[in-house]
DNA sequence: GTGGTGCCTAAAGATTATCTTTAGCATCTG
DNA sequence: CAGATGCTAAAGATAATCTTTAGGCACCAC
């Protein structure tokens, strides 16, 4: 009187709807083998074959076809109920990330991930496809020091900070002797890196590289990277800023280096992703994390190439990221 | 996009339909605690209460009530599909048992079990509520020796064999000296016990108890107990037959003992129930087994009282029979 | 043919989910 | 107030379920 093998029935219906065990497996976030097992378990229980596995898709057997219509509507109804209950929450990933990171780095790259996983919805800092659910962040991305207390913390990349300018300004500065370039030139201050012990402010930098400048700490201050870069682009001055989030601008030569790359410094802090342990078991989150680390590696490698000096590699906190 | 927590949703819907976790637990063949856990797991996943546990039944919360209609139809459809797939097989118990045992002992007693478990259907020797499925017997009941190879074999009870007669004949015989009672009196032979080394035939019995009788092995022979007892009841003669299946006849004095009970013998063989290992895990089968053993114990105890001599107790093959 | 690819299956072991058990608490009832 | 009834909590046991890895089979291109 009570239906058993609910998961088997679900796999069965989905396999027929999608046309293959593989496709069903993808939707169910399982391996194809698992889907086959689900179905086989039911077939063995009933002692009857339910699915004809042929080339060019799957077909229901005669025994099944009578019941198939009921199965379809049943799972349609369940989908409807699930939608009302917001049960598809599993497909939603909630991020909290600094807006610089989101706007400059994450959002442009996220398109590739979204293309591969159309059903996954994001809620980033409370906005996005997925509705906001307070206190329910799956992953927080920050720029800071290691926090040993946070178990599932991935180091994405450190930043590489050096003077940057617009092409015009860089060209203008290039005509001056390095030691004279800053004198009288407007300096932009990015407070984003203020707490990083390795990142110099203009005063430190000028002194370290024998560059003359009066009142090196005066000038416009920016809390965030993006407005600072915009100011740089608007020829407002030269900024001491990290490149990690600006690969595209650098590659399009919108952002230039008025001083040798060797005058730059790796940050002590790094962009890090902290995953909630409870979230990290979800296959959707696993997939996102895997993708995030892969993208971060690309950025890290690019940075290393740019600055000519390999960043000290972080000890990779190896964790199973498989499905 | 794919519904998770199917079992939780099932428990939820069922709890609301039946009005209590307990009732739902019974239908699901679970403990109430398990049903509560299922529902709670979903509530915790969603971060929302779904069920108001109040006195006088359960109520859905506002969050749930919108989805409830969909859940209902979903599980109705699943029930329909399950019916077509014969998925309710779990509620069917298939028995193979000697017809004597079925007709004389099991069938009258089975009413009490059926009353407690209305949803369970039986298929006994191919007949009954449940459709026949060959090669799919959950339990076989036989009269025979222990078979060590059969793991899940329960000893129900041994038989106690002694001369039995109808009230009339018993009364008639009582007027003769014990040693003369059989001479000229028709003897009925029950071949049911033929292979049992402990059960005497009339020849053995007559000799053992100093009872004169010419040609003690002649007379009508019966393969089964029931026809033999019917013949006894029809005053066809006196039979050497076991009592285990005949409690009701004895208690209604339809079956009498023309000789002292001390002339009876316990059978070496016993009525045994062999459960298929695969079946014995099913809660329905567990429930039946438990009931069967309890009923068997009643019969064994009654037999012991009747014959005044305690049967040697079988070593109880202790196995977990709990839900 | 021959090798490659896509898709399903098999077997094993690992990992979870799920259940039972036992105890506890609150509410209702006599 | 004692006793029932019904839900909940925590722990441990059990069983379902998944991943992994390997292998088979059909199809297809070369």
XYZ file of C-alpha atoms (C1' of nucleotides) in Angstrom:
706
model
C 0.000 0.000 0.000
C 2.990 2.225 0.449
C 5.313 2.827 -2.405
C 8.879 1.728 -1.949
C 11.858 2.261 -4.234
C 11.033 5.919 -4.647
C 14.508 6.753 -5.834
C 14.456 3.900 -8.291
C 11.214 5.127 -9.724
C 12.628 8.600 -9.983
C 15.707 7.386 -11.804
C 13.571 5.258 -14.074
C 11.280 8.058 -15.036
C 14.125 10.461 -15.518
C 16.125 8.053 -17.627
C 13.201 7.618 -19.961
C 12.562 11.320 -20.053
C 16.143 12.266 -20.780
C 16.790 9.315 -23.042
C 19.864 7.883 -21.384
C 21.214 6.862 -18.053
C 24.025 9.310 -18.479
C 21.751 12.247 -18.909
C 19.676 11.152 -15.960
C 22.820 10.762 -13.922
C 23.840 14.289 -14.697
C 20.522 15.682 -13.614
C 20.572 13.595 -10.483
C 24.172 14.539 -9.718
C 25.198 10.911 -9.686
C 27.416 8.631 -11.673
C 25.789 6.680 -14.478
C 26.594 3.488 -12.639
C 24.517 4.623 -9.699
C 21.535 5.298 -11.907
C 21.856 1.874 -13.432
C 21.947 0.358 -9.985
C 18.870 2.204 -8.892
C 16.934 0.894 -11.814
C 18.310 -2.566 -11.576
C 17.420 -2.769 -7.918
C 13.807 -2.194 -8.823
C 13.918 -4.637 -11.689
C 15.329 -7.299 -9.445
C 12.798 -6.600 -6.763
C 9.979 -6.976 -9.219
C 11.619 -9.779 -11.122
C 10.710 -7.974 -14.299
C 12.678 -5.945 -16.788
C 11.535 -2.376 -16.998
C 13.957 -0.776 -19.374
C 15.180 -1.862 -22.767
C 18.701 -0.551 -23.069
C 19.231 -0.199 -26.743
C 21.345 1.937 -28.976
C 19.600 5.127 -29.828
C 18.072 5.614 -26.439
C 15.999 3.736 -23.944
C 12.551 2.262 -24.222
C 10.156 1.129 -21.522
C 9.125 -2.489 -21.563
C 5.497 -3.470 -21.842
C 5.308 -4.002 -18.084
C 6.428 -0.479 -17.445
C 4.654 1.418 -20.143
C 1.283 1.033 -18.467
C 2.570 2.673 -15.340
C 4.752 5.229 -17.023
C 2.095 7.880 -17.450
C 1.373 7.754 -13.740
C 5.045 8.056 -12.976
C 5.368 11.085 -15.166
C 2.545 12.986 -13.590
C 3.675 11.896 -10.167
C 7.073 13.445 -10.622
C 5.643 16.480 -12.294
C 3.524 17.009 -9.236
C 6.506 16.477 -7.014
C 8.394 19.073 -8.996
C 5.532 21.474 -8.537
C 5.432 20.811 -4.827
C 9.185 21.156 -4.620
C 9.057 24.484 -6.379
C 6.563 25.777 -3.852
C 8.658 24.510 -0.998
C 11.786 25.980 -2.491
C 13.165 22.489 -2.419
C 15.340 23.091 -5.411
C 17.501 24.959 -2.985
C 20.127 22.387 -3.669
C 20.664 24.014 -7.035
C 21.257 27.395 -5.474
C 24.673 28.545 -4.392
C 24.948 31.513 -2.091
C 28.125 33.531 -2.141
C 29.389 36.377 -0.074
C 32.306 38.053 -1.775
C 33.951 41.429 -1.890
C 32.402 43.419 -4.648
C 35.791 44.073 -6.288
C 36.321 40.366 -6.608
C 32.819 39.819 -7.913
C 32.768 42.599 -10.459
C 36.290 42.365 -11.749
C 37.020 38.663 -11.555
C 34.126 36.395 -10.732
C 31.242 37.705 -12.746
C 32.997 37.698 -16.125
C 34.253 34.159 -15.548
C 31.045 32.794 -14.116
C 29.476 32.684 -17.549
C 31.509 29.638 -18.478
C 30.383 27.830 -15.373
C 26.780 28.803 -15.894
C 26.927 27.437 -19.405
C 28.023 24.063 -18.128
C 25.523 23.989 -15.300
C 22.425 25.787 -16.452
C 20.327 24.602 -13.539
C 22.562 26.132 -10.917
C 21.456 29.509 -9.670
C 23.602 31.969 -7.818
C 22.872 34.449 -5.133
C 25.869 36.713 -4.766
C 25.801 39.125 -1.876
C 22.058 38.830 -1.794
C 21.453 39.366 -5.450
C 21.078 37.038 -8.368
C 18.878 34.280 -9.720
C 18.406 32.678 -6.386
C 16.419 34.312 -3.626
C 18.294 35.572 -0.604
C 18.299 33.382 2.418
C 20.005 35.081 5.298
C 22.561 33.233 7.319
C 22.876 30.630 4.666
C 26.006 31.440 2.730
C 27.714 28.479 1.118
C 30.969 30.215 0.340
C 32.611 33.425 1.432
C 35.395 34.963 -0.598
C 37.651 37.400 1.198
C 41.058 38.953 0.945
C 42.992 38.284 4.055
C 45.323 36.110 6.061
C 44.968 32.432 6.634
C 42.499 31.532 9.347
C 43.443 28.142 10.701
C 40.048 27.885 12.345
C 38.310 27.805 8.994
C 38.642 24.248 7.824
C 37.408 24.365 4.262
C 39.405 27.398 3.195
C 40.928 27.461 -0.265
C 43.668 29.883 -1.161
C 42.788 31.219 -4.584
C 45.683 33.552 -5.287
C 47.763 36.283 -3.750
C 47.850 39.677 -5.365
C 50.801 41.366 -7.028
C 50.938 45.069 -6.281
C 52.812 47.629 -8.343
C 52.301 51.099 -9.769
C 49.738 51.193 -12.520
C 48.702 53.937 -14.838
C 46.655 54.559 -17.900
C 48.445 54.076 -21.237
C 48.601 57.826 -21.709
C 50.065 58.517 -18.309
C 52.431 55.606 -18.561
C 53.678 56.970 -21.828
C 54.054 60.384 -20.321
C 55.938 59.109 -17.319
C 58.213 56.987 -19.425
C 59.853 60.089 -20.689
C 61.092 61.008 -17.219
C 63.919 59.503 -15.262
C 62.559 56.830 -12.933
C 63.638 58.705 -9.851
C 61.788 61.819 -11.019
C 58.632 60.305 -12.346
C 56.455 60.704 -9.318
C 57.327 64.221 -8.342
C 54.339 66.374 -9.011
C 52.352 63.512 -10.407
C 48.996 62.748 -8.750
C 49.119 59.604 -6.600
C 46.066 57.414 -5.998
C 45.897 55.394 -2.782
C 44.160 52.049 -2.624
C 43.282 51.305 0.972
C 42.187 47.827 0.016
C 45.618 46.520 0.885
C 46.053 48.599 4.010
C 46.234 45.675 6.441
C 48.670 43.673 4.337
C 52.123 43.813 5.820
C 53.813 43.108 2.513
C 52.030 45.666 0.378
C 53.759 49.047 0.454
C 52.030 52.372 0.464
C 53.380 55.103 -1.775
C 55.661 56.359 0.932
C 57.246 52.916 1.389
C 57.456 52.295 -2.283
C 59.063 55.653 -3.135
C 61.641 55.175 -0.480
C 62.390 51.604 -1.476
C 62.949 52.470 -5.086
C 64.753 55.754 -4.629
C 61.965 57.777 -6.126
C 61.704 61.348 -5.064
C 58.301 62.613 -4.049
C 57.062 65.169 -1.566
C 54.094 64.214 0.544
C 53.853 60.756 -0.949
C 50.821 59.877 1.187
C 48.645 62.661 -0.074
C 46.152 62.199 -2.824
C 42.783 60.610 -3.421
C 42.074 57.499 -1.393
C 39.962 54.570 -2.558
C 38.518 51.854 -0.423
C 37.897 49.582 -3.332
C 39.943 48.544 -6.308
C 37.415 49.100 -9.030
C 36.910 52.854 -8.495
C 40.651 53.270 -8.175
C 41.216 51.594 -11.512
C 38.514 53.702 -13.063
C 40.281 56.777 -11.806
C 43.511 55.457 -13.224
C 41.779 54.872 -16.525
C 40.490 58.434 -16.420
C 44.071 59.639 -16.182
C 43.550 60.740 -12.613
C 46.953 59.539 -11.626
C 49.092 56.525 -10.837
C 47.986 53.954 -8.300
C 49.769 51.306 -6.303
C 47.399 48.479 -6.968
C 47.188 44.697 -7.366
C 46.772 43.059 -10.723
C 45.103 39.826 -9.788
C 41.627 41.023 -10.634
C 42.651 42.969 -13.711
C 43.948 40.433 -16.168
C 41.659 41.596 -18.947
C 42.599 45.253 -18.538
C 46.266 44.408 -18.598
C 45.938 42.183 -21.626
C 43.988 44.847 -23.462
C 46.726 47.305 -22.446
C 44.210 49.486 -20.693
C 46.375 49.218 -17.650
C 50.067 49.899 -17.956
C 53.102 49.785 -15.739
C 55.061 53.043 -15.516
C 57.811 51.301 -13.544
C 59.531 47.957 -13.974
C 57.559 44.941 -12.857
C 60.366 44.159 -10.463
C 59.227 47.059 -8.300
C 56.078 45.142 -7.458
C 55.398 43.025 -4.379
C 53.392 39.941 -3.690
C 50.760 40.521 -1.085
C 50.914 38.599 2.157
C 47.184 38.302 2.156
C 45.359 36.351 -0.489
C 41.972 35.930 -1.992
C 40.513 32.982 -0.204
C 37.310 31.012 -0.490
C 35.848 29.646 2.743
C 33.259 26.965 2.228
C 30.776 25.986 4.861
C 31.382 22.355 5.752
C 27.701 21.673 5.429
C 27.616 23.086 1.951
C 30.748 21.509 0.628
C 29.196 18.081 0.492
C 26.584 19.177 -2.001
C 27.540 18.121 -5.495
C 26.587 21.482 -6.914
C 28.875 23.229 -4.476
C 31.587 20.701 -5.158
C 31.351 21.450 -8.845
C 31.535 25.173 -8.212
C 34.475 24.814 -5.899
C 36.344 22.700 -8.375
C 35.714 25.224 -11.099
C 36.660 28.103 -8.827
C 39.998 26.539 -7.955
C 40.731 25.801 -11.583
C 40.012 29.392 -12.582
C 42.062 30.665 -9.682
C 44.975 28.558 -10.812
C 44.759 30.157 -14.230
C 44.912 33.579 -12.669
C 47.761 32.605 -10.394
C 49.776 31.235 -13.267
C 49.121 34.294 -15.345
C 50.243 36.530 -12.506
C 53.425 34.545 -12.114
C 54.160 34.911 -15.764
C 53.441 38.632 -15.723
C 55.679 39.466 -12.852
C 58.402 37.118 -13.962
C 58.781 35.811 -10.459
C 56.977 32.726 -9.402
C 54.851 33.324 -6.393
C 55.634 31.001 -3.568
C 53.143 28.244 -4.075
C 50.788 27.637 -1.219
C 50.776 24.146 0.127
C 47.750 22.757 -1.633
C 45.158 21.772 0.939
C 44.226 18.604 -0.836
C 40.678 17.549 -0.376
C 38.537 15.272 -2.359
C 36.712 17.327 -4.891
C 35.301 14.467 -6.906
C 31.614 13.998 -7.413
C 15.380 20.800 -10.656
C 15.364 17.316 -9.279
C 13.411 16.546 -6.186
C 15.339 15.328 -3.206
C 14.080 14.077 0.122
C 11.551 11.832 -1.527
C 11.141 9.716 1.559
C 10.713 12.792 3.696
C 8.000 14.048 1.424
C 6.328 10.685 1.531
C 6.406 10.607 5.297
C 5.153 14.150 5.438
C 2.221 13.537 3.166
C 1.349 10.329 4.897
C 1.542 11.834 8.348
C -0.901 14.518 7.342
C -3.161 12.018 5.652
C -3.245 9.638 8.576
C -3.285 12.356 11.191
C -0.320 11.269 13.276
C 3.258 10.215 13.023
C 2.371 6.969 14.681
C -0.195 6.040 12.126
C 2.156 6.985 9.325
C 4.876 4.917 10.943
C 2.634 1.904 10.983
C 1.817 2.222 7.324
C 5.463 2.744 6.463
C 6.561 -0.160 8.640
C 8.801 2.110 10.655
C 9.064 3.382 14.172
C 7.435 6.710 14.943
C 10.848 8.126 15.704
C 11.992 7.360 12.192
C 9.042 9.166 10.701
C 9.771 12.155 12.866
C 13.357 12.114 11.692
C 12.383 11.965 8.072
C 10.209 14.994 8.433
C 12.662 16.844 10.557
C 15.431 16.257 8.067
C 13.389 18.028 5.456
C 12.450 20.836 7.794
C 16.070 21.377 8.671
C 17.112 21.293 5.069
C 14.564 23.907 4.180
C 15.031 25.837 7.372
C 11.288 26.017 7.660
C 8.760 24.244 9.821
C 6.357 22.169 7.826
C 4.277 20.444 10.430
C 2.531 21.802 13.459
C 2.570 19.030 15.995
C -0.396 19.843 18.082
C -2.767 17.963 20.275
C -5.540 16.385 18.320
C -3.563 15.683 15.233
C -1.177 17.402 12.887
C -1.575 20.484 10.761
C 0.481 21.714 7.850
C 2.128 25.096 8.246
C 1.409 27.864 5.801
C 4.621 27.108 3.944
C 3.547 23.561 3.342
C -0.111 23.947 2.663
C 0.465 25.466 -0.743
C 2.438 22.446 -1.841
C 0.333 19.875 -0.096
C -2.162 19.375 -2.873
C 0.641 18.609 -5.271
C 2.122 16.165 -2.834
C -1.162 14.374 -2.472
C -1.715 13.871 -6.146
C 1.915 12.964 -6.619
C 1.681 10.103 -4.187
C -1.680 9.067 -5.509
C -0.129 8.770 -8.907
C 2.762 6.858 -7.489
C 0.333 4.499 -5.839
C -1.391 3.996 -9.144
C 1.882 3.329 -10.887
C 2.920 0.995 -8.121
C -0.290 -0.937 -8.433
C 0.327 -1.455 -12.112
C 3.859 -2.550 -11.470
C 2.744 -4.867 -8.714
C 5.047 -2.936 -6.493
C 2.946 -3.582 -3.448
C 4.494 -7.001 -3.523
C 6.033 -6.157 -0.222
C 2.649 -6.585 1.389
C 2.256 -10.050 -0.022
C 3.461 -13.125 1.792
C 3.780 -16.350 -0.103
C 3.565 -19.580 1.822
C 4.041 -23.179 0.866
C 2.658 -25.435 3.543
C 1.214 -28.896 3.843
C -2.490 -28.734 3.402
C -3.127 -30.435 6.726
C -1.245 -27.714 8.478
C -2.992 -25.029 6.532
C -6.518 -26.297 6.895
C -6.400 -27.544 10.442
C -4.030 -25.103 12.097
C -2.996 -22.085 10.096
C -6.135 -20.915 8.387
C -8.288 -20.694 11.517
C -5.572 -18.805 13.360
C -4.629 -16.520 10.497
C -7.755 -14.470 11.024
C -6.276 -12.846 14.091
C -3.169 -11.876 12.184
C -5.161 -10.577 9.250
C -7.185 -8.434 11.604
C -4.042 -6.806 12.921
C -2.486 -6.364 9.493
C -5.276 -5.765 7.021
C -2.930 -4.692 4.255
C -1.024 -7.948 4.209
C -2.167 -10.409 1.601
C -1.392 -14.083 1.602
C -0.814 -16.541 -1.151
C -0.876 -20.007 0.350
C 0.106 -22.817 -1.957
C -0.726 -20.655 -4.893
C -4.114 -19.519 -3.696
C -5.277 -16.533 -1.767
C -5.529 -12.759 -1.946
C -2.141 -12.389 -3.514
C -1.392 -13.509 -7.043
C 0.848 -16.493 -7.497
C 4.436 -15.809 -8.325
C 6.290 -19.003 -8.962
C 9.610 -19.568 -7.381
C 8.981 -16.840 -4.918
C 7.940 -18.464 -1.685
C 8.730 -16.525 1.440
C 8.146 -19.326 3.881
C 7.738 -23.070 3.619
C 6.142 -25.032 6.399
C 6.923 -28.715 6.522
C 6.862 -31.634 8.903
C 10.249 -33.190 9.067
C 13.684 -33.383 10.575
C 16.009 -30.523 11.157
C 17.918 -29.431 8.106
C 21.077 -27.701 9.231
C 21.549 -26.296 5.768
C 18.440 -24.189 6.090
C 19.490 -21.199 8.089
C 16.254 -19.448 8.873
C 14.354 -22.499 10.059
C 12.043 -22.188 13.022
C 10.834 -25.202 14.903
C 7.150 -24.645 15.533
C 6.205 -27.744 17.474
C 6.560 -31.497 17.484
C 3.481 -33.666 17.314
C 2.137 -35.951 20.002
C 0.761 -39.159 18.546
C -1.671 -41.437 20.299
C -4.829 -43.382 19.525
C -7.793 -41.179 18.856
C -11.414 -42.013 18.334
C -14.751 -40.361 18.072
C -16.615 -39.789 21.353
C -18.939 -42.631 20.537
C -16.207 -45.091 19.754
C -14.142 -43.978 22.698
C -17.110 -44.586 24.938
C -17.647 -47.985 23.369
C -14.021 -48.970 23.762
C -13.871 -47.800 27.305
C -16.100 -50.693 28.306
C -13.477 -53.231 27.243
C -10.286 -54.184 28.974
C -7.397 -52.147 27.543
C -5.668 -55.235 26.233
C -8.785 -56.325 24.358
C -9.962 -53.012 22.981
C -8.382 -53.227 19.581
C -9.254 -56.798 18.680
C -11.838 -56.675 15.945
C -11.987 -52.902 15.987
C -11.250 -51.118 12.697
C -7.831 -49.444 12.704
C -7.063 -46.345 10.642
C -3.501 -45.781 9.520
C -2.062 -42.304 9.083
C 0.922 -42.489 6.775
C 1.715 -38.870 7.492
C 4.116 -39.942 10.219
C 5.614 -42.866 8.329
C 9.130 -41.500 8.144
C 9.255 -40.482 11.774
C 11.359 -42.924 13.752
C 9.619 -42.104 17.008
C 6.046 -42.448 15.857
C 4.786 -46.013 16.140
C 2.505 -47.723 13.711
C -0.355 -49.797 15.070
C 1.800 -52.891 15.129
C 4.474 -51.207 17.217
C 1.959 -49.574 19.450
C -0.037 -52.735 20.122
C 3.051 -54.618 20.985
C 4.430 -51.891 23.188
C 1.278 -51.624 25.234
C 0.378 -55.317 25.381
C -2.665 -54.907 23.288
C -3.835 -57.941 21.389
C -4.730 -57.460 17.764
C -4.502 -59.702 14.725
C -3.173 -58.119 11.578
C -2.568 -54.735 13.216
C -1.296 -53.223 9.979
C -4.445 -53.808 7.997
C -7.120 -51.211 7.574
C -7.715 -47.984 5.683
C -4.646 -45.872 5.087
C -4.599 -42.109 4.903
C -1.877 -39.951 3.523
C -3.133 -36.864 5.206
C -4.323 -36.107 8.690
C -7.504 -34.296 7.877
C -9.253 -37.128 6.018
C -8.129 -39.521 8.711
C -9.689 -37.368 11.386
C -12.849 -37.087 9.366
C -13.011 -40.837 9.156
C -12.461 -41.015 12.889
C -15.243 -38.523 13.365
C -17.455 -40.665 11.159
C -16.887 -43.573 13.536
C -14.823 -45.377 10.949
C -12.407 -46.586 13.539
C -9.529 -45.594 15.792
C -6.476 -43.866 14.430
C -2.950 -43.414 15.670
C -2.637 -39.735 14.999
C -0.991 -36.561 16.228
C -2.882 -33.917 18.129
C -0.901 -30.822 17.306
C -3.229 -29.652 14.590
C -6.408 -30.686 16.361
C -6.608 -28.556 19.455
C -10.089 -27.336 18.683
C -11.446 -30.817 18.061
C -9.970 -32.054 21.310
C -11.271 -29.108 23.296
C -14.734 -29.558 21.837
C -14.461 -33.240 22.715
C -14.955 -34.204 19.132
C -11.765 -36.182 19.389
C -11.303 -38.528 22.308
C -8.586 -40.767 23.630
C -9.582 -44.403 24.050
C -6.288 -45.168 25.787
C -4.338 -43.304 28.452
C -2.402 -40.294 27.242
C 0.714 -41.975 28.520
C 0.532 -44.369 25.595
C 1.307 -41.502 23.241
C 4.679 -40.585 21.826
C 6.286 -37.314 20.819
C 7.269 -37.274 17.183
C 10.912 -36.964 16.261
C 9.983 -34.756 13.377
C 8.411 -31.387 13.863
C 6.437 -28.770 12.068
C 9.012 -26.295 10.899
C 8.898 -22.984 9.116
C 11.758 -22.262 6.730
C 12.038 -18.617 5.790
C 13.933 -17.451 2.790
C 16.763 -15.217 3.964
C 15.807 -12.644 1.420
C 12.250 -12.529 2.654
C 12.944 -12.523 6.335
C 14.239 -8.982 6.262
C 10.923 -7.611 5.099
C 8.999 -6.131 7.982
C 5.800 -7.776 6.861
C 7.458 -11.159 6.893
C 9.058 -10.380 10.209
C 5.675 -9.592 11.652
C 4.234 -12.823 10.306
C 7.123 -14.843 11.594
C 6.833 -13.350 15.021
C 3.152 -14.079 15.094
C 3.680 -17.591 13.787
C 6.177 -18.395 16.497
C 3.917 -16.990 19.170
C 1.000 -19.074 17.964
C 3.212 -22.117 17.714
C 4.289 -21.617 21.293
C 0.668 -21.594 22.365
C 0.122 -24.885 20.598
C 3.268 -26.392 22.049
C 2.332 -25.387 25.533
C -1.150 -26.728 25.100
C 0.223 -30.037 23.855
C 2.522 -30.283 26.820
C -0.361 -29.716 29.158
C -2.520 -32.253 27.380
C -0.051 -35.049 27.459
C 1.120 -34.259 30.953
C 4.691 -34.656 29.855
C 6.703 -31.691 28.839
C 8.118 -32.036 25.406
C 11.824 -31.611 25.335
C 12.215 -27.983 24.463
C 14.067 -27.254 21.259
C 17.040 -25.027 21.657
C 15.540 -21.724 20.629
C 17.309 -20.444 17.544
C 17.373 -16.899 18.779
C 17.234 -14.316 16.055
C 16.184 -10.772 16.140
C 12.537 -10.589 15.260
C 12.026 -6.986 16.142
C 10.820 -4.453 13.659
C 39.794 -5.230 -40.040
C 41.466 -2.018 -36.265
C 41.247 1.209 -33.076
C 38.375 4.786 -30.941
C 34.309 6.356 -28.669
C 29.982 6.290 -26.239
C 27.185 3.978 -23.155
C 25.896 0.521 -20.122
C 27.226 -3.179 -16.609
C 29.822 -5.608 -12.830
C 32.049 -5.962 -8.457
C 34.075 -4.022 -4.571
C 34.606 -1.119 -1.021
C 33.542 3.320 1.186
C 30.379 6.349 2.703
C 25.955 7.928 3.979
C 21.440 7.806 4.939
C 18.252 5.749 7.570
C 16.444 3.055 11.145
C 15.975 1.170 15.932
C 16.681 1.693 20.572
C 16.170 3.849 24.741
C 15.098 7.577 27.381
C 12.845 11.870 28.138
C 9.345 15.446 28.004
C 4.898 17.504 27.348
C 0.103 17.169 27.066
C -4.058 15.004 27.865
C -7.337 11.826 30.945
C -9.324 9.564 34.411
C -1.653 12.918 40.643
C -0.799 8.679 38.125
C -1.032 6.768 33.790
C -1.490 7.146 28.672
C -0.428 8.889 24.582
C 2.462 10.940 21.209
C 6.425 13.444 19.813
C 11.579 14.306 20.332
C 16.633 13.504 21.298
C 20.893 11.025 21.013
C 23.457 7.104 20.042
C 24.727 3.295 17.839
C 23.724 -0.306 14.403
C 22.356 -1.432 9.968
C 21.474 -1.228 5.412
C 20.931 1.475 1.321
C 23.413 3.996 -1.821
C 27.217 5.855 -4.157
C 31.898 6.023 -6.298
C 35.537 3.737 -8.255
C 37.554 0.919 -11.473
C 37.378 -2.293 -14.989
C 35.229 -4.451 -18.720
C 31.842 -5.563 -22.434
C 29.402 -4.367 -26.535
C 27.844 -1.842 -30.379
C 28.790 1.610 -33.538
C 31.778 4.426 -36.449
C 35.715 6.337 -38.806
C 39.793 5.244 -40.807
